[in-house]
Amino acid sequence: MARRARLFLVLGAALFILLPPRLLSESAAPGRPSLLGMLFQRLLLWGLRIRVYRTGDLDPNALIVANHISWTDILALGSLRPMAFIAKSEVSNWPLLGLLARLNGTVFVRRGERSSVVQQVAAVSAALVRGPVILFPEGTTGNGAEVLPFRPTLFAAAGEGRVQPVSILYRPRGRAWRVGELARFSWDGDKEFWPHLLEVSGGAAIDCHVMVHSPVVADVRDRKALATLCRRIVSEPLDLT
């Protein structure tokens, strides 16, 4: 109970103190994340008892590609520095996550619509001019036990620039995962957000390791090979194949 009270104290403070100035000002444009969003995400991580440890340096103008386990990935990466995200358009209407997405200057895309691919790539390319953009190329959250195949379409947004693979790994603080615990922590499509938020807030304290790898020079002529290479790099330190 005390753990959840801590989280809701953070949520209340953030909503009533931090957010109104942002909401009264000009909204974050796609590709223009706010410092306020970064602060909000750090507060939420504190409330959830998730500590983030980063190794490696983020490229300030790279397309960042990472494995995707839970909505907490957004908090972990967004807490490191203001960075824009790429998300499906439905996320903009989700509770809390939609707000975070807007604060992060998220570029919303309509997945599955081939007619809009050119516009999506152009929007992400424009955002990259302003700073790093994060793509979860699996297209969905996984169960933490494997990295799903990377979808290559939006890799084209990097043009002749750089793509930087990032590995995200979660561990309970001071111990290993217990049987079934990682599956409960991960957020698959069958779980509702608010019950899962309560489950995470009432669970073990978590260490999140963000491993930033060396950038890869993009080759848009072979996006599939680029996506496969990045997936291999992301998977290696996770002991996943």
GROMACS .gro file of C-alpha atoms in nm:
model
  241
    1MET     CA    1   0.000   0.000   0.000
    2ALA     CA    2   0.282   0.241   0.089
    3ARG     CA    3   0.447   0.174  -0.248
    4ARG     CA    4   0.133   0.265  -0.438
    5ALA     CA    5   0.074   0.569  -0.219
    6ARG     CA    6   0.421   0.689  -0.317
    7LEU     CA    7   0.334   0.654  -0.685
    8PHE     CA    8   0.004   0.838  -0.658
    9LEU     CA    9   0.172   1.114  -0.458
   10VAL     CA   10   0.412   1.160  -0.749
   11LEU     CA   11   0.130   1.153  -1.004
   12GLY     CA   12  -0.068   1.408  -0.808
   13ALA     CA   13   0.227   1.642  -0.766
   14ALA     CA   14   0.319   1.617  -1.132
   15LEU     CA   15  -0.033   1.674  -1.259
   16PHE     CA   16  -0.105   1.974  -1.037
   17ILE     CA   17   0.238   2.141  -1.026
   18LEU     CA   18   0.436   2.050  -1.335
   19LEU     CA   19   0.183   1.997  -1.610
   20PRO     CA   20  -0.044   2.306  -1.604
   21PRO     CA   21   0.235   2.544  -1.717
   22ARG     CA   22   0.309   2.311  -2.006
   23LEU     CA   23  -0.058   2.273  -2.100
   24LEU     CA   24  -0.109   2.649  -2.088
   25SER     CA   25   0.189   2.704  -2.316
   26GLU     CA   26   0.231   2.599  -2.674
   27SER     CA   27   0.199   2.222  -2.715
   28ALA     CA   28   0.509   2.021  -2.798
   29ALA     CA   29   0.543   1.982  -3.172
   30PRO     CA   30   0.640   1.646  -3.322
   31GLY     CA   31   1.013   1.603  -3.279
   32ARG     CA   32   1.033   1.876  -3.013
   33PRO     CA   33   1.033   1.702  -2.673
   34SER     CA   34   1.018   1.916  -2.361
   35LEU     CA   35   1.245   1.932  -2.058
   36LEU     CA   36   0.927   1.914  -1.853
   37GLY     CA   37   0.849   1.577  -2.006
   38MET     CA   38   1.191   1.447  -1.903
   39LEU     CA   39   1.138   1.569  -1.546
   40PHE     CA   40   0.789   1.417  -1.533
   41GLN     CA   41   0.928   1.080  -1.642
   42ARG     CA   42   1.203   1.090  -1.381
   43LEU     CA   43   0.942   1.155  -1.113
   44LEU     CA   44   0.731   0.864  -1.233
   45LEU     CA   45   1.031   0.633  -1.227
   46TRP     CA   46   1.101   0.740  -0.869
   47GLY     CA   47   0.741   0.667  -0.778
   48LEU     CA   48   0.764   0.323  -0.938
   49ARG     CA   49   1.102   0.253  -0.770
   50ILE     CA   50   1.273   0.199  -1.105
   51ARG     CA   51   1.637   0.310  -1.128
   52VAL     CA   52   1.789   0.365  -1.471
   53TYR     CA   53   2.156   0.289  -1.539
   54ARG     CA   54   2.296   0.391  -1.877
   55THR     CA   55   2.615   0.272  -2.042
   56GLY     CA   56   2.738   0.434  -2.363
   57ASP     CA   57   2.666   0.774  -2.516
   58LEU     CA   58   2.359   0.868  -2.715
   59ASP     CA   59   2.418   1.015  -3.059
   60PRO     CA   60   2.245   1.356  -3.066
   61ASN     CA   61   2.115   1.308  -3.422
   62ALA     CA   62   2.063   0.935  -3.459
   63LEU     CA   63   1.758   0.721  -3.508
   64ILE     CA   64   1.756   0.521  -3.182
   65VAL     CA   65   1.619   0.165  -3.213
   66ALA     CA   66   1.546  -0.038  -2.899
   67ASN     CA   67   1.373  -0.353  -2.783
   68HIS     CA   68   1.031  -0.298  -2.629
   69ILE     CA   69   0.914  -0.473  -2.311
   70SER     CA   70   0.676  -0.233  -2.140
   71TRP     CA   71   0.542   0.122  -2.126
   72THR     CA   72   0.818   0.175  -1.868
   73ASP     CA   73   1.067   0.173  -2.159
   74ILE     CA   74   0.931   0.515  -2.255
   75LEU     CA   75   0.997   0.647  -1.906
   76ALA     CA   76   1.345   0.496  -1.892
   77LEU     CA   77   1.461   0.636  -2.226
   78GLY     CA   78   1.275   0.964  -2.191
   79SER     CA   79   1.440   1.027  -1.854
   80LEU     CA   80   1.790   1.032  -2.006
   81ARG     CA   81   1.746   1.346  -2.217
   82PRO     CA   82   1.468   1.509  -2.418
   83MET     CA   83   1.408   1.268  -2.706
   84ALA     CA   84   1.119   1.228  -2.945
   85PHE     CA   85   0.944   0.894  -2.991
   86ILE     CA   86   0.762   0.726  -3.276
   87ALA     CA   87   0.428   0.571  -3.178
   88LYS     CA   88   0.112   0.445  -3.343
   89SER     CA   89  -0.159   0.709  -3.363
   90GLU     CA   90  -0.386   0.535  -3.111
   91VAL     CA   91  -0.138   0.608  -2.832
   92SER     CA   92  -0.229   0.977  -2.838
   93ASN     CA   93  -0.565   0.891  -2.678
   94TRP     CA   94  -0.434   0.649  -2.414
   95PRO     CA   95  -0.453   0.749  -2.045
   96LEU     CA   96  -0.129   0.896  -1.909
   97LEU     CA   97   0.076   0.747  -2.193
   98GLY     CA   98  -0.091   0.980  -2.441
   99LEU     CA   99   0.006   1.278  -2.225
  100LEU     CA  100   0.363   1.153  -2.196
  101ALA     CA  101   0.374   1.101  -2.570
  102ARG     CA  102   0.273   1.460  -2.636
  103LEU     CA  103   0.525   1.594  -2.384
  104ASN     CA  104   0.791   1.390  -2.563
  105GLY     CA  105   0.705   1.547  -2.897
  106THR     CA  106   0.605   1.206  -3.031
  107VAL     CA  107   0.570   1.154  -3.404
  108PHE     CA  108   0.244   0.962  -3.444
  109VAL     CA  109   0.215   0.724  -3.739
  110ARG     CA  110  -0.070   0.517  -3.880
  111ARG     CA  111   0.066   0.167  -3.898
  112GLY     CA  112  -0.063  -0.065  -4.165
  113GLU     CA  113  -0.145   0.215  -4.411
  114ARG     CA  114   0.098   0.173  -4.699
  115SER     CA  115  -0.035   0.487  -4.865
  116SER     CA  116   0.102   0.701  -4.581
  117VAL     CA  117   0.449   0.542  -4.552
  118VAL     CA  118   0.619   0.822  -4.747
  119GLN     CA  119   0.464   1.086  -4.521
  120GLN     CA  120   0.560   0.889  -4.209
  121VAL     CA  121   0.922   0.859  -4.319
  122ALA     CA  122   0.931   1.230  -4.402
  123ALA     CA  123   0.789   1.323  -4.059
  124VAL     CA  124   1.048   1.113  -3.877
  125SER     CA  125   1.329   1.251  -4.095
  126ALA     CA  126   1.220   1.605  -4.009
  127ALA     CA  127   1.220   1.520  -3.637
  128LEU     CA  128   1.574   1.380  -3.664
  129VAL     CA  129   1.699   1.721  -3.772
  130ARG     CA  130   1.605   1.850  -3.425
  131GLY     CA  131   1.752   1.563  -3.223
  132PRO     CA  132   1.743   1.189  -3.156
  133VAL     CA  133   1.422   0.999  -3.226
  134ILE     CA  134   1.336   0.665  -3.064
  135LEU     CA  135   1.182   0.383  -3.264
  136PHE     CA  136   1.064   0.050  -3.120
  137PRO     CA  137   1.093  -0.149  -3.445
  138GLU     CA  138   0.934  -0.465  -3.304
  139GLY     CA  139   0.608  -0.275  -3.346
  140THR     CA  140   0.472  -0.405  -3.016
  141THR     CA  141   0.582  -0.495  -2.666
  142GLY     CA  142   0.735  -0.836  -2.606
  143ASN     CA  143   0.741  -1.068  -2.307
  144GLY     CA  144   1.101  -0.987  -2.217
  145ALA     CA  145   1.216  -1.337  -2.311
  146GLU     CA  146   1.295  -1.256  -2.675
  147VAL     CA  147   1.344  -0.968  -2.916
  148LEU     CA  148   1.090  -0.987  -3.196
  149PRO     CA  149   1.193  -0.927  -3.560
  150PHE     CA  150   1.252  -0.559  -3.640
  151ARG     CA  151   1.021  -0.404  -3.898
  152PRO     CA  152   1.239  -0.223  -4.153
  153THR     CA  153   1.003   0.042  -4.295
  154LEU     CA  154   1.086   0.342  -4.077
  155PHE     CA  155   1.461   0.273  -4.089
  156ALA     CA  156   1.440   0.468  -4.415
  157ALA     CA  157   1.395   0.786  -4.210
  158ALA     CA  158   1.763   0.776  -4.114
  159GLY     CA  159   1.854   0.842  -4.478
  160GLU     CA  160   2.233   0.841  -4.505
  161GLY     CA  161   2.263   0.921  -4.134
  162ARG     CA  162   2.311   0.698  -3.832
  163VAL     CA  163   2.105   0.435  -3.654
  164GLN     CA  164   2.195   0.363  -3.291
  165PRO     CA  165   2.088   0.031  -3.134
  166VAL     CA  166   1.994   0.036  -2.765
  167SER     CA  167   1.932  -0.266  -2.541
  168ILE     CA  168   1.691  -0.240  -2.247
  169LEU     CA  169   1.723  -0.493  -1.966
  170TYR     CA  170   1.524  -0.506  -1.641
  171ARG     CA  171   1.626  -0.685  -1.321
  172PRO     CA  172   1.473  -0.689  -0.971
  173ARG     CA  173   1.704  -0.497  -0.741
  174GLY     CA  174   1.956  -0.729  -0.578
  175ARG     CA  175   1.822  -1.059  -0.711
  176ALA     CA  176   1.713  -1.255  -1.017
  177TRP     CA  177   1.363  -1.279  -1.160
  178ARG     CA  178   1.137  -1.533  -0.992
  179VAL     CA  179   0.928  -1.773  -1.196
  180GLY     CA  180   0.659  -1.581  -1.383
  181GLU     CA  181   0.771  -1.244  -1.247
  182LEU     CA  182   0.914  -1.108  -1.574
  183ALA     CA  183   0.596  -1.205  -1.758
  184ARG     CA  184   0.394  -1.004  -1.505
  185PHE     CA  185   0.626  -0.705  -1.535
  186SER     CA  186   0.621  -0.698  -1.914
  187TRP     CA  187   0.323  -0.535  -2.080
  188ASP     CA  188   0.170  -0.730  -2.365
  189GLY     CA  189  -0.134  -0.631  -2.565
  190ASP     CA  190  -0.373  -0.826  -2.344
  191LYS     CA  191  -0.308  -0.621  -2.030
  192GLU     CA  192  -0.502  -0.307  -1.941
  193PHE     CA  193  -0.283  -0.010  -1.853
  194TRP     CA  194  -0.417   0.094  -1.510
  195PRO     CA  195  -0.420  -0.257  -1.355
  196HIS     CA  196  -0.069  -0.312  -1.489
  197LEU     CA  197   0.046   0.023  -1.345
  198LEU     CA  198  -0.082  -0.087  -1.004
  199GLU     CA  199   0.088  -0.426  -1.039
  200VAL     CA  200   0.424  -0.269  -1.126
  201SER     CA  201   0.396  -0.010  -0.848
  202GLY     CA  202   0.324  -0.283  -0.594
  203GLY     CA  203   0.599  -0.516  -0.715
  204ALA     CA  204   0.972  -0.536  -0.659
  205ALA     CA  205   1.207  -0.241  -0.694
  206ILE     CA  206   1.358  -0.261  -1.043
  207ASP     CA  207   1.692  -0.173  -1.201
  208CYS     CA  208   1.667  -0.080  -1.568
  209HIS     CA  209   1.990  -0.111  -1.766
  210VAL     CA  210   2.001   0.094  -2.086
  211MET     CA  211   2.295  -0.023  -2.299
  212VAL     CA  212   2.375   0.225  -2.576
  213HIS     CA  213   2.573   0.073  -2.863
  214SER     CA  214   2.788   0.237  -3.128
  215PRO     CA  215   2.590   0.394  -3.413
  216VAL     CA  216   2.555   0.208  -3.741
  217VAL     CA  217   2.575   0.400  -4.068
  218ALA     CA  218   2.237   0.368  -4.234
  219ASP     CA  219   2.201   0.206  -4.574
  220VAL     CA  220   1.849   0.270  -4.700
  221ARG     CA  221   1.918   0.054  -5.004
  222ASP     CA  222   1.890  -0.253  -4.781
  223ARG     CA  223   1.663  -0.167  -4.489
  224LYS     CA  224   1.594  -0.533  -4.411
  225ALA     CA  225   1.964  -0.607  -4.364
  226LEU     CA  226   1.999  -0.294  -4.149
  227ALA     CA  227   1.702  -0.397  -3.934
  228THR     CA  228   1.841  -0.750  -3.895
  229LEU     CA  229   2.184  -0.617  -3.795
  230CYS     CA  230   2.035  -0.380  -3.536
  231ARG     CA  231   1.820  -0.658  -3.389
  232ARG     CA  232   2.129  -0.877  -3.350
  233ILE     CA  233   2.321  -0.596  -3.177
  234VAL     CA  234   2.028  -0.524  -2.943
  235SER     CA  235   1.984  -0.893  -2.859
  236GLU     CA  236   2.347  -0.985  -2.786
  237PRO     CA  237   2.388  -0.832  -2.436
  238LEU     CA  238   2.047  -0.966  -2.336
  239ASP     CA  239   2.158  -1.326  -2.400
  240LEU     CA  240   1.869  -1.355  -2.645
  241THR     CA  241   1.868  -1.497  -2.996
   0.00000   0.00000   0.00000
